mmCIF file of C-alpha atoms in Angstrom:
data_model
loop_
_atom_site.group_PDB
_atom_site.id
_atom_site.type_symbol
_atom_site.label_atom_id
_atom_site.label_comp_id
_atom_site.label_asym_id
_atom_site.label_seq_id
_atom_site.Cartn_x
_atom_site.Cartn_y
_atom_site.Cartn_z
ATOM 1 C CA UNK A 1 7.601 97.361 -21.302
ATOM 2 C CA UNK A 2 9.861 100.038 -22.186
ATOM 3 C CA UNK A 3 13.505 99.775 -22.789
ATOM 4 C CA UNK A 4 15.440 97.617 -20.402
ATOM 5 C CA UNK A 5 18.684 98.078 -19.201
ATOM 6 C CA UNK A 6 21.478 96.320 -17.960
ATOM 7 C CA UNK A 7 24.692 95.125 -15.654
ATOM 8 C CA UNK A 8 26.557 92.434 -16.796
ATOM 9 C CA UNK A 9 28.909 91.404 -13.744
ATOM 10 C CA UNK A 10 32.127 88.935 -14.407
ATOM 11 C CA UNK A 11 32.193 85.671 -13.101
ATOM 12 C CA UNK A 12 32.699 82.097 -13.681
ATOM 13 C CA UNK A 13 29.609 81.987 -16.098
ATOM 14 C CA UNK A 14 30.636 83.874 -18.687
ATOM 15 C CA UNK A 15 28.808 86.870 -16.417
ATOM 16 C CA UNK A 16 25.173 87.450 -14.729
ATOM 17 C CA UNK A 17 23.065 89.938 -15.522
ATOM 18 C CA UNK A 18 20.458 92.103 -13.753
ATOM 19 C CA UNK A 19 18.074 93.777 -15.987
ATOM 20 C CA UNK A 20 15.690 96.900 -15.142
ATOM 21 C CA UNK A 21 13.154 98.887 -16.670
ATOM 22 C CA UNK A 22 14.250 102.530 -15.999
ATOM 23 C CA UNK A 23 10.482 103.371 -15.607
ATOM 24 C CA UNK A 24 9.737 101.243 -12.620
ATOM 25 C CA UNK A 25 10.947 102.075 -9.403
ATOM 26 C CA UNK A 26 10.733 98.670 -8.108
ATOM 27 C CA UNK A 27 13.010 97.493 -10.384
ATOM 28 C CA UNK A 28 15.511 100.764 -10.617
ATOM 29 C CA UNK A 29 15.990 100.351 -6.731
ATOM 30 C CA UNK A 30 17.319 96.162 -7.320
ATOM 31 C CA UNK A 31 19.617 97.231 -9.874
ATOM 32 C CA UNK A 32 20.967 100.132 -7.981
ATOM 33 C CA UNK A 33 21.356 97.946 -4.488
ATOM 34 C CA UNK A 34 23.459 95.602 -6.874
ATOM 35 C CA UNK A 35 25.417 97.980 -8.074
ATOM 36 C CA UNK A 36 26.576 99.712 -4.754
ATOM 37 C CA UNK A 37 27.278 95.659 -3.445
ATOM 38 C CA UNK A 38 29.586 95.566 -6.272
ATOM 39 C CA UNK A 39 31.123 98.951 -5.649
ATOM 40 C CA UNK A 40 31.634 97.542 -1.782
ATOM 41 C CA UNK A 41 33.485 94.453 -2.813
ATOM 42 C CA UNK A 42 35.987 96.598 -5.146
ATOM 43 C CA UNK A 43 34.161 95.925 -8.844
ATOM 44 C CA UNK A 44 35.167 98.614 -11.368
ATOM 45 C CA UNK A 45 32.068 99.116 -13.211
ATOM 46 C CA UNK A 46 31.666 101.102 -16.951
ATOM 47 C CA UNK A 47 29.248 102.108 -18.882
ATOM 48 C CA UNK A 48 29.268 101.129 -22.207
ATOM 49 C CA UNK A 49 27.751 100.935 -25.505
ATOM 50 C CA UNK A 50 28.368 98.482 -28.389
ATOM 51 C CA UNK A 51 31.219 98.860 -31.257
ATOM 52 C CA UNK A 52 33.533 99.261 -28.806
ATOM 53 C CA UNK A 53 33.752 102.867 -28.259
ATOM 54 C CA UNK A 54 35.089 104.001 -24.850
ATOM 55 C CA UNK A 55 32.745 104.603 -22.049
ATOM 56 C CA UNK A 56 33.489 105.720 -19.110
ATOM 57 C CA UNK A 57 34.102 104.326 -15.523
ATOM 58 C CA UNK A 58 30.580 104.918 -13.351
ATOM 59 C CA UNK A 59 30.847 105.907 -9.658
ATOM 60 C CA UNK A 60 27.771 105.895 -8.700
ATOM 61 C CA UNK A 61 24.526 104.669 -10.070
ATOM 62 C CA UNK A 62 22.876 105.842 -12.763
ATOM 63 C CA UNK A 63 19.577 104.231 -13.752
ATOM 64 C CA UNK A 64 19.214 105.627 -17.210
ATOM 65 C CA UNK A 65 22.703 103.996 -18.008
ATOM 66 C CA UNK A 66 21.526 101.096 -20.689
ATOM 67 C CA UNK A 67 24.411 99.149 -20.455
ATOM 68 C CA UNK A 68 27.409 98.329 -17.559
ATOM 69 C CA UNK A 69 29.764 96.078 -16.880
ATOM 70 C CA UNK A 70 30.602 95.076 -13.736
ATOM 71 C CA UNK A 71 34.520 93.825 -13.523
ATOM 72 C CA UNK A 72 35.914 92.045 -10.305
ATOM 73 C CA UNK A 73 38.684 93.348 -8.622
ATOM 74 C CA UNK A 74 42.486 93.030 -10.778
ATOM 75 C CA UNK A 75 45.700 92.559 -9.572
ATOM 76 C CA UNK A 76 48.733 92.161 -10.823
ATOM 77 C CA UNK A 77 49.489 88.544 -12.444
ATOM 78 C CA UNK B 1 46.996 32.019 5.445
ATOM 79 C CA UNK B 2 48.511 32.876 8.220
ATOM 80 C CA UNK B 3 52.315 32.601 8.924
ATOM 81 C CA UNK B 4 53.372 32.598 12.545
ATOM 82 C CA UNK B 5 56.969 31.981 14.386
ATOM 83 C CA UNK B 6 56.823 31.033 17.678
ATOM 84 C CA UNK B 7 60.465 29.667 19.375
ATOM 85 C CA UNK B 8 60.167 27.531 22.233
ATOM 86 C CA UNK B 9 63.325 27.364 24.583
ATOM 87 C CA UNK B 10 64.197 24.224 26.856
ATOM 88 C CA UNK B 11 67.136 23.868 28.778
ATOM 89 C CA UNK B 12 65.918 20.378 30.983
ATOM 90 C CA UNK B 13 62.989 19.511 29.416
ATOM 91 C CA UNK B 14 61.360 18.003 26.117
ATOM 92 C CA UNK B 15 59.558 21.662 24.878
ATOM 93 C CA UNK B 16 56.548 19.795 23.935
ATOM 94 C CA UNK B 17 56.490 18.123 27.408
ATOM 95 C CA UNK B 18 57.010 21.674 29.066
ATOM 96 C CA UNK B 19 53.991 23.255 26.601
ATOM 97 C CA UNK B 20 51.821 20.567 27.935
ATOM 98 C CA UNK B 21 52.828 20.708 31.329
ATOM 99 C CA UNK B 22 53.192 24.328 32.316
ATOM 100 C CA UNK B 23 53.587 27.770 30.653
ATOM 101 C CA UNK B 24 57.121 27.819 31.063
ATOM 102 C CA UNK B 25 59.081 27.940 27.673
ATOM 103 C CA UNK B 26 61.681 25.359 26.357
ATOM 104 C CA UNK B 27 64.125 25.391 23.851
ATOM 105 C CA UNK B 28 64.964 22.276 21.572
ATOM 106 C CA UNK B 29 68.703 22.431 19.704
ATOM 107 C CA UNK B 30 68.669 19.029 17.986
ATOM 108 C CA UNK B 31 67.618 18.377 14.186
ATOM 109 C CA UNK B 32 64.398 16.036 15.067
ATOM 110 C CA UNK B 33 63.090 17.955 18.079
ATOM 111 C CA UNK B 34 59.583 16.229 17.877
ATOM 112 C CA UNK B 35 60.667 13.027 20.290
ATOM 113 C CA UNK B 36 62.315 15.384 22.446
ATOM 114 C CA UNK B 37 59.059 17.132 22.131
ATOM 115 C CA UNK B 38 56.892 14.260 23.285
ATOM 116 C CA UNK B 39 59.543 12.951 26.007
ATOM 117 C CA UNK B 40 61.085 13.774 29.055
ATOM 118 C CA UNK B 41 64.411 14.273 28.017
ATOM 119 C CA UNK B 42 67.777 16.713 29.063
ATOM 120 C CA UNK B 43 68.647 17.391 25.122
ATOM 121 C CA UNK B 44 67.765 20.959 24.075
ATOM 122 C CA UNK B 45 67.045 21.825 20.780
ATOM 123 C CA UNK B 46 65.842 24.973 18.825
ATOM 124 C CA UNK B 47 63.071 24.589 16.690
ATOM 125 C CA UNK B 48 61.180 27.391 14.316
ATOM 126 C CA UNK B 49 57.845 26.555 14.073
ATOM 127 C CA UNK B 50 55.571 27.905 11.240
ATOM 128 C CA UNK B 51 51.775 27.177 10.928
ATOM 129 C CA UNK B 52 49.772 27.865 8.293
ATOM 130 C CA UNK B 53 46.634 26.028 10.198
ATOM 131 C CA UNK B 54 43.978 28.664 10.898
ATOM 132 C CA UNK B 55 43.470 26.531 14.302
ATOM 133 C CA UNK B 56 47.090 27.202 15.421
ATOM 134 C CA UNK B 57 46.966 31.150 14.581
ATOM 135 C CA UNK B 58 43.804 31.333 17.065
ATOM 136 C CA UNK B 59 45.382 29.403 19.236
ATOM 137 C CA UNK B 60 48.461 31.807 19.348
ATOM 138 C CA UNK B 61 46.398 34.699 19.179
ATOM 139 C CA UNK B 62 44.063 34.034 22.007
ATOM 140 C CA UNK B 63 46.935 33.066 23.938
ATOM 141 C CA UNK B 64 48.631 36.139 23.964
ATOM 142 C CA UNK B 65 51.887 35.510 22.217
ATOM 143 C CA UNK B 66 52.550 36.711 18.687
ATOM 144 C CA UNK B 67 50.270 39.016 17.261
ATOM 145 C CA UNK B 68 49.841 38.029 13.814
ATOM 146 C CA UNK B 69 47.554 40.132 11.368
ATOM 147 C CA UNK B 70 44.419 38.190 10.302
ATOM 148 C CA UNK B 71 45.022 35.905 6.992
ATOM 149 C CA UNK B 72 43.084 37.812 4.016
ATOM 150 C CA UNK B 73 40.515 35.618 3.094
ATOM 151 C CA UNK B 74 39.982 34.623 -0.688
ATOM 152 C CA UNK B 75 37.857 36.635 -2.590
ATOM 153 C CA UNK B 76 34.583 35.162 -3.618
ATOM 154 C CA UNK B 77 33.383 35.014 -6.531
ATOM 155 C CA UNK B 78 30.015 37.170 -5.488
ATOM 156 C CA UNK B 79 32.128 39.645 -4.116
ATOM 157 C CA UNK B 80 34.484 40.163 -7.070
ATOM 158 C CA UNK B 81 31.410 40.859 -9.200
ATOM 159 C CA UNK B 82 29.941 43.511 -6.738
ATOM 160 C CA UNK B 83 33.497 45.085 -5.872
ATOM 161 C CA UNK B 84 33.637 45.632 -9.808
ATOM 162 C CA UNK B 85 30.497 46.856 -10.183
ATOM 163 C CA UNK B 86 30.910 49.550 -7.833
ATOM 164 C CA UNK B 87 34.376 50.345 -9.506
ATOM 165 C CA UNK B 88 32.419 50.917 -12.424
ATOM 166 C CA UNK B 89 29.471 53.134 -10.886
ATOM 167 C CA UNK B 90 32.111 55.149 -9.432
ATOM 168 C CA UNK B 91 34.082 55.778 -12.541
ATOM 169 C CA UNK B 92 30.669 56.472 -14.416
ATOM 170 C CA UNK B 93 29.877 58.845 -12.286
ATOM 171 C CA UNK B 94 32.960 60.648 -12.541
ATOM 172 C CA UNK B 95 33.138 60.687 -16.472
ATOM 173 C CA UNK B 96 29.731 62.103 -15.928
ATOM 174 C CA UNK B 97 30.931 64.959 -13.567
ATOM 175 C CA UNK B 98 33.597 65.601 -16.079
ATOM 176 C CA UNK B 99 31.527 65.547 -19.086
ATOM 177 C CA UNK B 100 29.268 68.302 -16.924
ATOM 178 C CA UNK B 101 32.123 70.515 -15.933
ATOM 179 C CA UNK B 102 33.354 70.787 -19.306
ATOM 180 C CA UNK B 103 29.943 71.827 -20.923
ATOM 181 C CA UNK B 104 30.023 74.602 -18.002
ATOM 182 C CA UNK B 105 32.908 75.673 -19.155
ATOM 183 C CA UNK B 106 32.561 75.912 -22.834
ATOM 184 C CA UNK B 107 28.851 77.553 -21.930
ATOM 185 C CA UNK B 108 30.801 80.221 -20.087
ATOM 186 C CA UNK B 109 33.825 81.022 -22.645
ATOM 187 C CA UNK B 110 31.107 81.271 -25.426
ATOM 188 C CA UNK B 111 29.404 83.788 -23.288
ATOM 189 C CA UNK B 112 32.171 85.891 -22.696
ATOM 190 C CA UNK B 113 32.912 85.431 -25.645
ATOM 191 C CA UNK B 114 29.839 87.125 -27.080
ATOM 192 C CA UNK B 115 30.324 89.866 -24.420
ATOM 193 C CA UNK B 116 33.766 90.777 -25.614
ATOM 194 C CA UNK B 117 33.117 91.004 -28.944
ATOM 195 C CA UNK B 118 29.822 93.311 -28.182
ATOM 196 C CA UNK B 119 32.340 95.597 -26.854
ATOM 197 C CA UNK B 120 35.128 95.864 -29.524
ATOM 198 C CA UNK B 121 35.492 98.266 -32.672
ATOM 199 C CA UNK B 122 35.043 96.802 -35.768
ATOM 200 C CA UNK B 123 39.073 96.835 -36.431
ATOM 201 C CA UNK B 124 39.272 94.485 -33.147
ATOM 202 C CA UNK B 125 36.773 92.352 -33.800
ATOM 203 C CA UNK B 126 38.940 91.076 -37.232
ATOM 204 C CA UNK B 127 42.165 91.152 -35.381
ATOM 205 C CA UNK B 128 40.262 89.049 -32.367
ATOM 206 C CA UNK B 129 38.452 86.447 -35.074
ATOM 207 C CA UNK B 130 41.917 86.264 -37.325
ATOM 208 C CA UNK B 131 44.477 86.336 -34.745
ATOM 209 C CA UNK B 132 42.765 85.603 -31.542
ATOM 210 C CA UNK B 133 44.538 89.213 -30.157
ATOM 211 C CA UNK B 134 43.607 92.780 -30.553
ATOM 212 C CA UNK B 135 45.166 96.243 -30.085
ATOM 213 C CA UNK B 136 44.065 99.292 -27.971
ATOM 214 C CA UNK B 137 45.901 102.037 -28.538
ATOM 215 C CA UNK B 138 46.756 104.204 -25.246
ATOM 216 C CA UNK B 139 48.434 107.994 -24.835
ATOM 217 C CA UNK B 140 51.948 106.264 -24.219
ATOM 218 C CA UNK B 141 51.854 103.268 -26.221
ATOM 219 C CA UNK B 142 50.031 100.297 -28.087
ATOM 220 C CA UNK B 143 48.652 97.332 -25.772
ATOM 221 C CA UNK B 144 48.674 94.106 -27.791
ATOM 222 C CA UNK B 145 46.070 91.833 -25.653
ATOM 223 C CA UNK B 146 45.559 88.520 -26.801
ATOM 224 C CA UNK B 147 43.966 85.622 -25.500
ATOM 225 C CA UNK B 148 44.849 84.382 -22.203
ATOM 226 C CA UNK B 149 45.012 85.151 -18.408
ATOM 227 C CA UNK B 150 48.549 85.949 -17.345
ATOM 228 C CA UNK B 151 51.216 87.856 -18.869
ATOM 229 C CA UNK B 152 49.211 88.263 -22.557
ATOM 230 C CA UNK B 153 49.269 92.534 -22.613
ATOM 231 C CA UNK B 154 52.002 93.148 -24.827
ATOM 232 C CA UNK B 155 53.396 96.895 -24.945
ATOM 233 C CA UNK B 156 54.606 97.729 -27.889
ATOM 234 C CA UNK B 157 56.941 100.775 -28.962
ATOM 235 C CA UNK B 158 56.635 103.396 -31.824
ATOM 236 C CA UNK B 159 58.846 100.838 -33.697
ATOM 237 C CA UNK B 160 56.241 97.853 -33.395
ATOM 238 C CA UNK B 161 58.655 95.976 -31.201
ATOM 239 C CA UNK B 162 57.107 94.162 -27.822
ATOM 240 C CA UNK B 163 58.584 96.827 -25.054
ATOM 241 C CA UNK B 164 57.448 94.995 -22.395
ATOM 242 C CA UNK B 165 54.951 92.695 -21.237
ATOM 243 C CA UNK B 166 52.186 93.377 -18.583
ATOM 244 C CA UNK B 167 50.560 91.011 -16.569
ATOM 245 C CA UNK B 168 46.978 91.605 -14.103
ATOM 246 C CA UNK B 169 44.024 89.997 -14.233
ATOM 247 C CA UNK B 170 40.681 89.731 -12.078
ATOM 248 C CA UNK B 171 41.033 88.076 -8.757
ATOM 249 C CA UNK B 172 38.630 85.699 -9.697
ATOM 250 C CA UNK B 173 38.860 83.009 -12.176
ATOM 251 C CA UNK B 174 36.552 84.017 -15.168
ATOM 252 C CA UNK B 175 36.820 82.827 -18.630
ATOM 253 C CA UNK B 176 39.521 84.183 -20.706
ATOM 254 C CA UNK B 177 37.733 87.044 -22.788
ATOM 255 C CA UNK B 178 36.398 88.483 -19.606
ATOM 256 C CA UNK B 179 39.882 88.785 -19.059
ATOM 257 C CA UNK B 180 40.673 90.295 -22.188
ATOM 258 C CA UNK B 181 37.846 92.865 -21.781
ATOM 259 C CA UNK B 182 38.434 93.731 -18.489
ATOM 260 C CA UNK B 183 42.072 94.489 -19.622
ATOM 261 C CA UNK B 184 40.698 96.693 -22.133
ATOM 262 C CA UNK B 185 38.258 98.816 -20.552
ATOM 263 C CA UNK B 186 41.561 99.201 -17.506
ATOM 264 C CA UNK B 187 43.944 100.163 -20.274
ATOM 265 C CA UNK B 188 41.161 102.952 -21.843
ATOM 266 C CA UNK B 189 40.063 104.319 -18.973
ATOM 267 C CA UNK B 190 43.155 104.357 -16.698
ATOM 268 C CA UNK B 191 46.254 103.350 -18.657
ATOM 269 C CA UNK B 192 48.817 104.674 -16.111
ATOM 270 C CA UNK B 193 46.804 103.388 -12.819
ATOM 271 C CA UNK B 194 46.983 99.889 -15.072
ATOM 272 C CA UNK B 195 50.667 99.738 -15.920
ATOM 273 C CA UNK B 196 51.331 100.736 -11.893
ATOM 274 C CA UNK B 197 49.066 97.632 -11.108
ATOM 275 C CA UNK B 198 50.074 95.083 -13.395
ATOM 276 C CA UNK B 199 53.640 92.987 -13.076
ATOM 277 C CA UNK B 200 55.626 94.081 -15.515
ATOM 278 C CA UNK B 201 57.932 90.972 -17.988
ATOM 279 C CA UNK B 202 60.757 92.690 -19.421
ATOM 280 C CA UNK B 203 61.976 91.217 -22.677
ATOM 281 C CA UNK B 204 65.119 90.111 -23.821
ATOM 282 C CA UNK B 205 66.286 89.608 -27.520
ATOM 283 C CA UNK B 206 62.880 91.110 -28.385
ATOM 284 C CA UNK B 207 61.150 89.459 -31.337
ATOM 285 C CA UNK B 208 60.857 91.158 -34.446
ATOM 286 C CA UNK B 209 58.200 94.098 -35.304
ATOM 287 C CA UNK B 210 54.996 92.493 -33.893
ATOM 288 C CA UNK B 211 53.172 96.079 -35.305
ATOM 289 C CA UNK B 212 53.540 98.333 -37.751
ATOM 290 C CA UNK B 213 56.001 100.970 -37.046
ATOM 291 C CA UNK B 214 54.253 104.255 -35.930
ATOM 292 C CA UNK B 215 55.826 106.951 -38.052
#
């Protein structure tokens, strides 16, 4: 098993993950059916990687992309 | 027990006579209406009559006349034992729904938690663990986010003063450092499609510097 990547989406858990192996198709085509859902119900999602450095806002799916997260719709408070 | 009124109106004949005899009421106006009750006599006399007798009520009751709500009956003693029994299932069960909820909710703020801290510098991270806020600095000014849901984006000015305050957060409810990052990655990515977005808290009598003074 190779590297696996990730989308961590929002919710009242903390947030729920899907996991892929980039290598398996199987797999790649899961992840990338959750992330156009999410894109259909307004989620901004970003790719990121750790220390905090800025990623950058994904449009469309990229299955190479080791880590995302998935944030439900804002509005203004 | 049951308490029951019943007024019996007589203007020729004793009102016990006239209950015996036919259905037509009678009225009794003297103090001791009982032997005008029993005879056959002219005197009227008013009379209140209140029965506590189970037999009476049914009587009444069946008859037609006053309708008189069923007398509670005592409680026994076997059914005081089971009604507080289930009282106490019941409030079991909801200290035990409580007790749930709560670990559900501590499981989820430690998780995003975890995920918010993954995702800040190391200069965030201390301000986060000391002060429970961090900064991220934008083209137009510094965003002071700290912990909460609503209204906890402070903008400060070159001077370090809170400028305003901004207020959005995800539609749905989600622990308070998903807020926080969510916030963040906004702010970084889109700062001016953020501050359009969010309600904006103006400040009066501004507090003192809350950041250091950009020079």
């Amino acid at each position: 098993m190779g590297t696996m990547n990730e989308i961590a989406v929002m919710d009242r858990s903390g947030d729920t993950k899907t996991i892929w192996d980039p290598d398996r198709p199987d797999e790649v085509e899961v992840a990338r059916e959750t992330f156009e859902k999410l894109k259909r119900k307004g989620y901004l999602i970003y790719r990121v990687n750790k220390m905090g450095n800025k990623g950058e806002q994904m449009l469309s799916f990229d299955a190479k992309a080791e880590k995302m997260i998935a944030v439900p719709p804002v509005v203004g408070g | 027990m049951a308490n029951a009124w019943a007024t019996a109106t007589s203007s020729a004949e004793g009102a016990w006579y006239v209950w015996t005899r036919s259905t037509a009421s009678s009225t009794a106006t003297t103090t001791d209406p009982w032997p005008d009750w029993c005879g056959n006599s002219t005197t009227s006399s008013t009379v209140s009559v209140t029965s506590s007798s189970e037999t009476t009520w049914l009587y009444w009751s069946q008859d037609g006349g006053y309708q008189v709500t069923p007398p509670a009956r005592a409680e026994t003693e076997e059914a005081r034992v089971e009604r507080l029994r289930l009282a106490e299932e019941s409030a079991a069960r909801w200290k035990a729904k409580a007790e749930e909820e709560k670990k559900a909710r501590e499981a989820a703020e430690a998780r995003a938690e975890a995920l918010l801290v993954e995702n800040l510098s190391e200069e965030q991270r201390a301000d986060y663990r000391k002060h429970r806020h961090f900064v991220v600095h934008g083209r137009r000014a510094r965003y002071r986010i700290r912990y909460g849901r609503s209204g906890n984006i402070d903008v400060v000015g070159r001077d370090g003063k809170i400028v305003h305050r901004l207020c959005a957060h995800p539609l749905e409810t989600v622990p308070n450092p998903d807020t926080m990052l969510a916030q963040k990655l906004m702010l970084e990515h889109d700062e001016d499609g953020f501050e359009r977005l969010a309600n904006r808290h103006h400040i009066y009598d501004g507090p003192a510097a809350v950041l250091p003074a950009l020079h």
